[in-house]
Tab-separated table of C-alpha atoms in Angstrom:
chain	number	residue	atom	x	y	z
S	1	UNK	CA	-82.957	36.072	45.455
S	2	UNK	CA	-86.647	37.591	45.601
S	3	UNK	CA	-87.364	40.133	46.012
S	4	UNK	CA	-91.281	40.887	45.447
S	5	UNK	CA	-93.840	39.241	44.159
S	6	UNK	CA	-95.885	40.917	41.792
S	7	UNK	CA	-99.513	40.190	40.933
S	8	UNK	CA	-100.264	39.636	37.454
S	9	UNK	CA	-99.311	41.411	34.337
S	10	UNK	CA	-101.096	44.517	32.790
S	11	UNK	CA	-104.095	43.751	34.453
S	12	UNK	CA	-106.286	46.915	32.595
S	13	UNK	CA	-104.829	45.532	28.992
S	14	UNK	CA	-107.137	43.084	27.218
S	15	UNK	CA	-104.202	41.290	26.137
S	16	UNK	CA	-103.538	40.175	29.528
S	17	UNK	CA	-107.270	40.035	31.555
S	18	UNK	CA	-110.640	39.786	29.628
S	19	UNK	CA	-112.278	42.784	30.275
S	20	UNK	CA	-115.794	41.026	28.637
S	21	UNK	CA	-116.096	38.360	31.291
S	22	UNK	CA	-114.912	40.800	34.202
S	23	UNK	CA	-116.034	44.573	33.254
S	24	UNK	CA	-115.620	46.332	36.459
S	25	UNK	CA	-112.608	44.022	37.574
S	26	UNK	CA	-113.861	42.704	40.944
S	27	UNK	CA	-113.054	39.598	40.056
S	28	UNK	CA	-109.529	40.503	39.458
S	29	UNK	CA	-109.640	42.674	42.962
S	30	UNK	CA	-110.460	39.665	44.229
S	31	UNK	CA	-108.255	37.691	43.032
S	32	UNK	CA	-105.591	39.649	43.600
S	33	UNK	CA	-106.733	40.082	47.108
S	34	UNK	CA	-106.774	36.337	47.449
S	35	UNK	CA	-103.249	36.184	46.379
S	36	UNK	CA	-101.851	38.683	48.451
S	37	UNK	CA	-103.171	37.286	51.370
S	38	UNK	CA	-101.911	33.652	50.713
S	39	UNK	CA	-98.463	35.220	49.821
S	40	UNK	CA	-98.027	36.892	53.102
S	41	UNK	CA	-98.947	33.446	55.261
S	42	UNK	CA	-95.844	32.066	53.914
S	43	UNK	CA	-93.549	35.267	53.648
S	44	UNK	CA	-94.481	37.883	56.058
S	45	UNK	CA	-92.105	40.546	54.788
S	46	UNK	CA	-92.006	40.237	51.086
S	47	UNK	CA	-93.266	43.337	48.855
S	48	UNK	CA	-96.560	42.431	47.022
S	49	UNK	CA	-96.368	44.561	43.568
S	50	UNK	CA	-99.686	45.175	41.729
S	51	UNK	CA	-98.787	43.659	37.881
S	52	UNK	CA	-97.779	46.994	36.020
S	53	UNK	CA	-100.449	48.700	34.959
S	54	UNK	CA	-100.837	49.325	30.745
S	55	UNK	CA	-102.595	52.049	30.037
S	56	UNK	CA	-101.045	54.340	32.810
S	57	UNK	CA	-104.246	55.094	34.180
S	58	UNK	CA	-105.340	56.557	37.333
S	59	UNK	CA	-108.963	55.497	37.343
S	60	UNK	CA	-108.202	52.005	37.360
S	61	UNK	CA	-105.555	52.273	40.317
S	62	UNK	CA	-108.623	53.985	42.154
S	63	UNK	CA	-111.146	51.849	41.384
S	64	UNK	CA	-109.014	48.773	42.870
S	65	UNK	CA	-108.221	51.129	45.920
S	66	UNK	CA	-112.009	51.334	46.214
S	67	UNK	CA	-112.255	47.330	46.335
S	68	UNK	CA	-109.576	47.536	48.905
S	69	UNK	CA	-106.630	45.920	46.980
S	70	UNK	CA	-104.303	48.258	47.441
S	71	UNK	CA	-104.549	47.615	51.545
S	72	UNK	CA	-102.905	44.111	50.077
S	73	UNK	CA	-100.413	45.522	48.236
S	74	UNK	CA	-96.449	47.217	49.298
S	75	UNK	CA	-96.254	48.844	45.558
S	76	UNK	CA	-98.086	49.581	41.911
S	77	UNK	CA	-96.341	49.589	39.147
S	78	UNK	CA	-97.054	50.873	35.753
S	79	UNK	CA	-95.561	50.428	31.937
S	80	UNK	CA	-94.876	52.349	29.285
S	81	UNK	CA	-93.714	52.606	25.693
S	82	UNK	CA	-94.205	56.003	24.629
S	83	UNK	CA	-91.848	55.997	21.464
S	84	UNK	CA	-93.900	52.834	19.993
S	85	UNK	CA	-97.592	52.617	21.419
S	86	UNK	CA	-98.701	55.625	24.341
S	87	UNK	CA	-100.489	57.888	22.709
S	88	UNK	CA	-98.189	60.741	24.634
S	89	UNK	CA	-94.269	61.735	24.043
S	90	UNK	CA	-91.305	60.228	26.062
S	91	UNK	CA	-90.887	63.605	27.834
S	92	UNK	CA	-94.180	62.824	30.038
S	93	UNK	CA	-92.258	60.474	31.494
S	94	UNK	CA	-92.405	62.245	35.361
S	95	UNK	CA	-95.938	63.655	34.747
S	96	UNK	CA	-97.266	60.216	33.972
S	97	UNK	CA	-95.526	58.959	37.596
S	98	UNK	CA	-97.225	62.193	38.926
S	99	UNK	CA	-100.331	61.102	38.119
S	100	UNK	CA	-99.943	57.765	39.605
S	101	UNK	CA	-98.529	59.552	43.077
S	102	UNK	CA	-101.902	61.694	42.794
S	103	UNK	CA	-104.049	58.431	43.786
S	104	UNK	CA	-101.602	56.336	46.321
S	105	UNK	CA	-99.325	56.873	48.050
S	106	UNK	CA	-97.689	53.328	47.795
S	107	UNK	CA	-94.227	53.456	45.884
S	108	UNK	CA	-94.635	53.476	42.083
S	109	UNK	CA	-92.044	50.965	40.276
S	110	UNK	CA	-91.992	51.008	36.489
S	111	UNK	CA	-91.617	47.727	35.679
S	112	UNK	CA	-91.573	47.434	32.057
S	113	UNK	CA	-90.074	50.147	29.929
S	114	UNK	CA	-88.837	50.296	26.510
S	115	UNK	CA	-88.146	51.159	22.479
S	116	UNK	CA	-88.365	48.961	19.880
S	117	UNK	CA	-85.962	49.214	17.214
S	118	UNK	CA	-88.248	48.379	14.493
S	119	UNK	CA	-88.042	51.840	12.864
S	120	UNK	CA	-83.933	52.115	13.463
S	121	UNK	CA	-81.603	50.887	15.734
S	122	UNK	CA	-80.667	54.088	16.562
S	123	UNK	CA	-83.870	55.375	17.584
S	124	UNK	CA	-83.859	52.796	19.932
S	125	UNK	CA	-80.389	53.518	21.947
S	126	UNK	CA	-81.304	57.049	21.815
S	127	UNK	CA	-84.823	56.466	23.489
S	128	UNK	CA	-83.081	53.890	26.275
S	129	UNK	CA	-80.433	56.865	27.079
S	130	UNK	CA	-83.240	59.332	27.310
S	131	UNK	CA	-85.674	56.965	29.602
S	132	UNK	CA	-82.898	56.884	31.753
S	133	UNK	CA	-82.232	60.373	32.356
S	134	UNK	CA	-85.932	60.681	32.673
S	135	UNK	CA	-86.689	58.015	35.262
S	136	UNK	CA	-82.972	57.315	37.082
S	137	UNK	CA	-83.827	58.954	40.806
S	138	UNK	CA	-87.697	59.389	40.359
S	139	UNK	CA	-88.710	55.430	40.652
S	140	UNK	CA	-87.109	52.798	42.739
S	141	UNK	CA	-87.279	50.651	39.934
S	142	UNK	CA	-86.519	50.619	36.237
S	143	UNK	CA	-86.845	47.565	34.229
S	144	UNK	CA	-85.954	47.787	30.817
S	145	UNK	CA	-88.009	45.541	28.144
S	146	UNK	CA	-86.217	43.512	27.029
S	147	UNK	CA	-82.714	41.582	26.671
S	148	UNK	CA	-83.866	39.728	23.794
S	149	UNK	CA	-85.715	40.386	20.462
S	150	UNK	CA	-88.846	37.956	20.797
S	151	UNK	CA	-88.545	35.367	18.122
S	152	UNK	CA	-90.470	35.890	15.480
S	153	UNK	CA	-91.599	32.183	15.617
S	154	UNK	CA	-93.106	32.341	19.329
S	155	UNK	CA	-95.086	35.839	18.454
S	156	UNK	CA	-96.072	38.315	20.321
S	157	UNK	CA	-98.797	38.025	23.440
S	158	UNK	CA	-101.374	41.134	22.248
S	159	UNK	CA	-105.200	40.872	21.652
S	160	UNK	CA	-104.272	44.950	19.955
S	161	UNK	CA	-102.881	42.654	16.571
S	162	UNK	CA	-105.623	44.217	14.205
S	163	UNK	CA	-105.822	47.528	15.527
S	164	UNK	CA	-101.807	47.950	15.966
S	165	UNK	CA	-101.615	47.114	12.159
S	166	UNK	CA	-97.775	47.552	11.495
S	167	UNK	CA	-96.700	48.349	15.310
S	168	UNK	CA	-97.565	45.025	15.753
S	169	UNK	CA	-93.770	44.294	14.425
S	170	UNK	CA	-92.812	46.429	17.090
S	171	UNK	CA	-93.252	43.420	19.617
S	172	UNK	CA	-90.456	41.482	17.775
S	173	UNK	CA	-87.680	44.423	17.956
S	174	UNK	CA	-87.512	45.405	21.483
S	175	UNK	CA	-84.628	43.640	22.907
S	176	UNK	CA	-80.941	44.518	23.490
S	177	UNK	CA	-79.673	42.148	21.368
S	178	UNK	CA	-81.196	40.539	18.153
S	179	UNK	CA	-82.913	37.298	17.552
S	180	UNK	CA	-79.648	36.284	16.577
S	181	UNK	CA	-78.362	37.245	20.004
S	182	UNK	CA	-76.145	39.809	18.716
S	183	UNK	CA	-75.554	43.316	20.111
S	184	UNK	CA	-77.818	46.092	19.030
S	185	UNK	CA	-76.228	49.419	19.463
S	186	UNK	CA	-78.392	50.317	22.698
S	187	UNK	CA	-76.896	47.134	24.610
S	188	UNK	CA	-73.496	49.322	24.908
S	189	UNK	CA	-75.813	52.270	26.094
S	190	UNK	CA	-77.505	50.538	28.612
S	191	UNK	CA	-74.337	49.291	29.877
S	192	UNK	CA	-74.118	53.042	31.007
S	193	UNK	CA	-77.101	52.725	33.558
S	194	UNK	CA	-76.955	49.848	35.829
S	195	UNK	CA	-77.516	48.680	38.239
S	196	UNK	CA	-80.150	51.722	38.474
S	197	UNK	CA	-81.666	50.243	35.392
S	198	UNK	CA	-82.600	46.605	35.821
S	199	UNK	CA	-84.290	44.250	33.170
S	200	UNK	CA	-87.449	42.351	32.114
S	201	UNK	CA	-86.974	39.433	30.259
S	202	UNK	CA	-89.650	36.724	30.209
S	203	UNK	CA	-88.091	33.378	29.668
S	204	UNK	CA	-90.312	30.946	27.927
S	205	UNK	CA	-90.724	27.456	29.240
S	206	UNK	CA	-87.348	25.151	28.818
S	207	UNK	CA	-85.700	28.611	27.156
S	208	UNK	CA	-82.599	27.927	25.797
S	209	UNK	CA	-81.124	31.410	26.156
S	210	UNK	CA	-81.848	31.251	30.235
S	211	UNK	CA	-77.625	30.737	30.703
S	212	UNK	CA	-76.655	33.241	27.771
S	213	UNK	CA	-78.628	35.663	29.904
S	214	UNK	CA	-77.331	35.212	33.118
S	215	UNK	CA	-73.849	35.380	31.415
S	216	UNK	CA	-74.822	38.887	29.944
S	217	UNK	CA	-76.217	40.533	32.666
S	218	UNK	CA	-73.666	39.647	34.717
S	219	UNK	CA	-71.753	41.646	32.406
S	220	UNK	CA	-73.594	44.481	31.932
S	221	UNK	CA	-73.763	44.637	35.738
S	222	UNK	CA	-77.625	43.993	35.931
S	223	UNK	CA	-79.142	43.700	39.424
S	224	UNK	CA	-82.499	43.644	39.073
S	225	UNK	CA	-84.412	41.396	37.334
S	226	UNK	CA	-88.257	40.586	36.455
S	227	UNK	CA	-89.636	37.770	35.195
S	228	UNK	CA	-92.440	35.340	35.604
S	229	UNK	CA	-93.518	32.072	36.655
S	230	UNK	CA	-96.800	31.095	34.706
S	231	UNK	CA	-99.522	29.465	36.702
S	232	UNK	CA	-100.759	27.617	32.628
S	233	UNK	CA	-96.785	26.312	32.661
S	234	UNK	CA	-97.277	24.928	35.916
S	235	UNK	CA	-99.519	22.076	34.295
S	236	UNK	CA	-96.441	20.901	31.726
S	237	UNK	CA	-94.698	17.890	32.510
S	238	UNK	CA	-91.755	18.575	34.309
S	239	UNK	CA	-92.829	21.718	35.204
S	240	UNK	CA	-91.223	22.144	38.657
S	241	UNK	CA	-87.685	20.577	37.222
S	242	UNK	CA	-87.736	23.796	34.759
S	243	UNK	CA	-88.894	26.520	37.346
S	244	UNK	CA	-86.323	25.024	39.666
S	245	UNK	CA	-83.485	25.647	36.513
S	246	UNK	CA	-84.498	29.244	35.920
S	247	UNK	CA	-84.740	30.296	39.499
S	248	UNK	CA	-81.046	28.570	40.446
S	249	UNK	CA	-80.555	30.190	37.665
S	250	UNK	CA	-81.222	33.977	38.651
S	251	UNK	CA	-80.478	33.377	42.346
S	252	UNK	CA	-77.835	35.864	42.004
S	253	UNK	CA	-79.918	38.737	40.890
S	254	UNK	CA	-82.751	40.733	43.277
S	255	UNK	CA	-85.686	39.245	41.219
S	256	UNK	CA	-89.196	40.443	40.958
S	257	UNK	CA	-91.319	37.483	40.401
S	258	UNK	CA	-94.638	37.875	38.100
S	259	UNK	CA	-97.378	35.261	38.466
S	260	UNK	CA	-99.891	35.463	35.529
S	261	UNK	CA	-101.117	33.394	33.091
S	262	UNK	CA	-104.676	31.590	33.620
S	263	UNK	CA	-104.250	27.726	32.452
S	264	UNK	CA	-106.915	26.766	29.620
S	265	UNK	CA	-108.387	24.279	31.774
S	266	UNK	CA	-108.616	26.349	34.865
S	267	UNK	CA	-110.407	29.408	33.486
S	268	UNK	CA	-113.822	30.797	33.055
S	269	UNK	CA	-112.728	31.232	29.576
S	270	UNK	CA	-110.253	28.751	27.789
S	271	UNK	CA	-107.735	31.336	27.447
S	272	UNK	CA	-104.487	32.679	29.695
S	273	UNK	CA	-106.844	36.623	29.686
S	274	UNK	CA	-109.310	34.810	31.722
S	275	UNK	CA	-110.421	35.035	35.218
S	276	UNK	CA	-109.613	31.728	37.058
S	277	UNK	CA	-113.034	29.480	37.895
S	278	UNK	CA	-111.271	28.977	41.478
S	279	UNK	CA	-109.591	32.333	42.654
S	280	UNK	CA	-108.452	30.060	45.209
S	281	UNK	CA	-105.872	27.984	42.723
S	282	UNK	CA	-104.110	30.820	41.549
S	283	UNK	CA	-103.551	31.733	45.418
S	284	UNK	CA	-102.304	28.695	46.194
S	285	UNK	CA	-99.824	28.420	43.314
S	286	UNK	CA	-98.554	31.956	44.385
S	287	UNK	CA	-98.157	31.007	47.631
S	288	UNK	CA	-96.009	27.582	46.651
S	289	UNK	CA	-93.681	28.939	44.743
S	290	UNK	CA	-92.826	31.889	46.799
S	291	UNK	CA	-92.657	29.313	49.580
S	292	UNK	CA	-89.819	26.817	47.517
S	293	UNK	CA	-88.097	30.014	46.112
S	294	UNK	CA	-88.060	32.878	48.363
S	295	UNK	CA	-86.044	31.776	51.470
């Protein structure tokens, strides 16, 4: 089932909304406003998550309270990948939530959180074991990134490709099991955690792993999921027919559902990073599919 809706992705990274074409983010406040509202006509009760935020930064949660967004929202959330990209260790892992708690006081969720094991396998299972006995009992929500290695044929979603220089690899190694879909050693450790530490997995359109993962975290006793449904996938034929698959799909699991992803066509920009032209649209898609999916 659903269980919140969550408003974009990484909102203050550039790899996810253009910062040139919206500076100060009021379109994006009011956006986001725009969603939240049309969200709660059709489901008066569900949680409203602000997309987790990438740079943890305080300043930009208070400069969307100051645009009144956060009078839309039921919870922030924030990311972080402190033994690949943060520019601070994985033992600021309850200061960084601190600061967070210092702005709002709207429950904090991490909602994407995790190692890559790019450098060593072992680092990785090491790092998942250590998140959790950072995190476990300080958030209500812990979603580790990711169940699967991103194939290296899809690559990664970043505009940071040129000034990540090798980390950029990084993106391809963060999953439990390889791009072969076997076991790295940190799927066993992660095992250890659930259900207080759920997953993020985004499933591409018409993925064929959707069943293999249902089948695994069933066995690793997952319970909560996120994952999106993109507003630019909404435009493929047989759109619906696949959203309907992957949410039958995860009905079992409490699922946080992430709506991002401006269509080409629909943007002030040709690109998913932009604002919409029509804030309106990506309201209304929000609103639909919480309305055919959330019962």
């Amino acid at each position: 089932m659903i269980e919140a809706a969550m408003i974009w992705n990484e909102p203050n990274n550039k790899s996810h909304w253009d910062p040139e074409i919206d500076p100060d983010w009021s379109l994006f406040a009011s956006m986001a406003k725009s969603a939240c509202q049309a969200i709660r006509s059709v489901h008066p009760t569900l949680p409203r998550v602000l997309g987790g935020i990438s740079p943890i930064d305080p300043s930009f949660i208070e400069n969307l309270s100051g645009k009144g967004v956060l009078e839309h929202l039921d919870v922030v959330a924030v990311h972080g990948f402190p033994l690949d990209w943060n520019l601070w260790q994985i033992g600021e892992w309850p200061a960084k939530i601190e600061e967070i708690r210092a702005v709002t006081s709207l429950p904090i969720w991490v909602s994407e959180v995790g190692v890559s094991s790019f450098g060593a396998e072992e680092v990785q299972a090491w790092g998942l074991k250590r998140t959790a006995e950072l995190l476990v009992g300080q958030t209500p929500r812990i979603h580790w990134y990711s169940l699967y290695d991103l194939p290296r044929a899809w690559g990664a979603t970043t505009r940071h490709r040129e000034a990540e220089g090798s980390s950029y690899y990084r993106h391809f190694y963060m999953g439990l099991l390889r791009e072969d879909g076997t076991p790295k050693p940190a799927l066993e450790e992660f095992g250890h955690h659930t259900p207080a530490v759920g997953l993020c997995q985004w499933f591409h359109f018409e993925d064929p792993r959707l069943d293999e993962a249902v089948a695994w975290m069933r066995r690793l006793g997952v319970r909560y999921l996120r994952t999106g449904l993109s507003w630019a996938d909404s435009f493929r034929p047989n759109a619906l027919a696949w959203f309907d698959r992957q949410m039958e799909a995860l009905a079992e699991f409490d699922v946080t559902v992430t709506f991002c992803f401006t269509p080409e066509h629909r943007g002030i920009a040709p690109h998913h990073t932009s604002p919409p032209l029509f804030e309106a649209e990506f309201a209304e898609f929000c609103a639909s599919m919480i309305q055919r999916y959330a019962r």
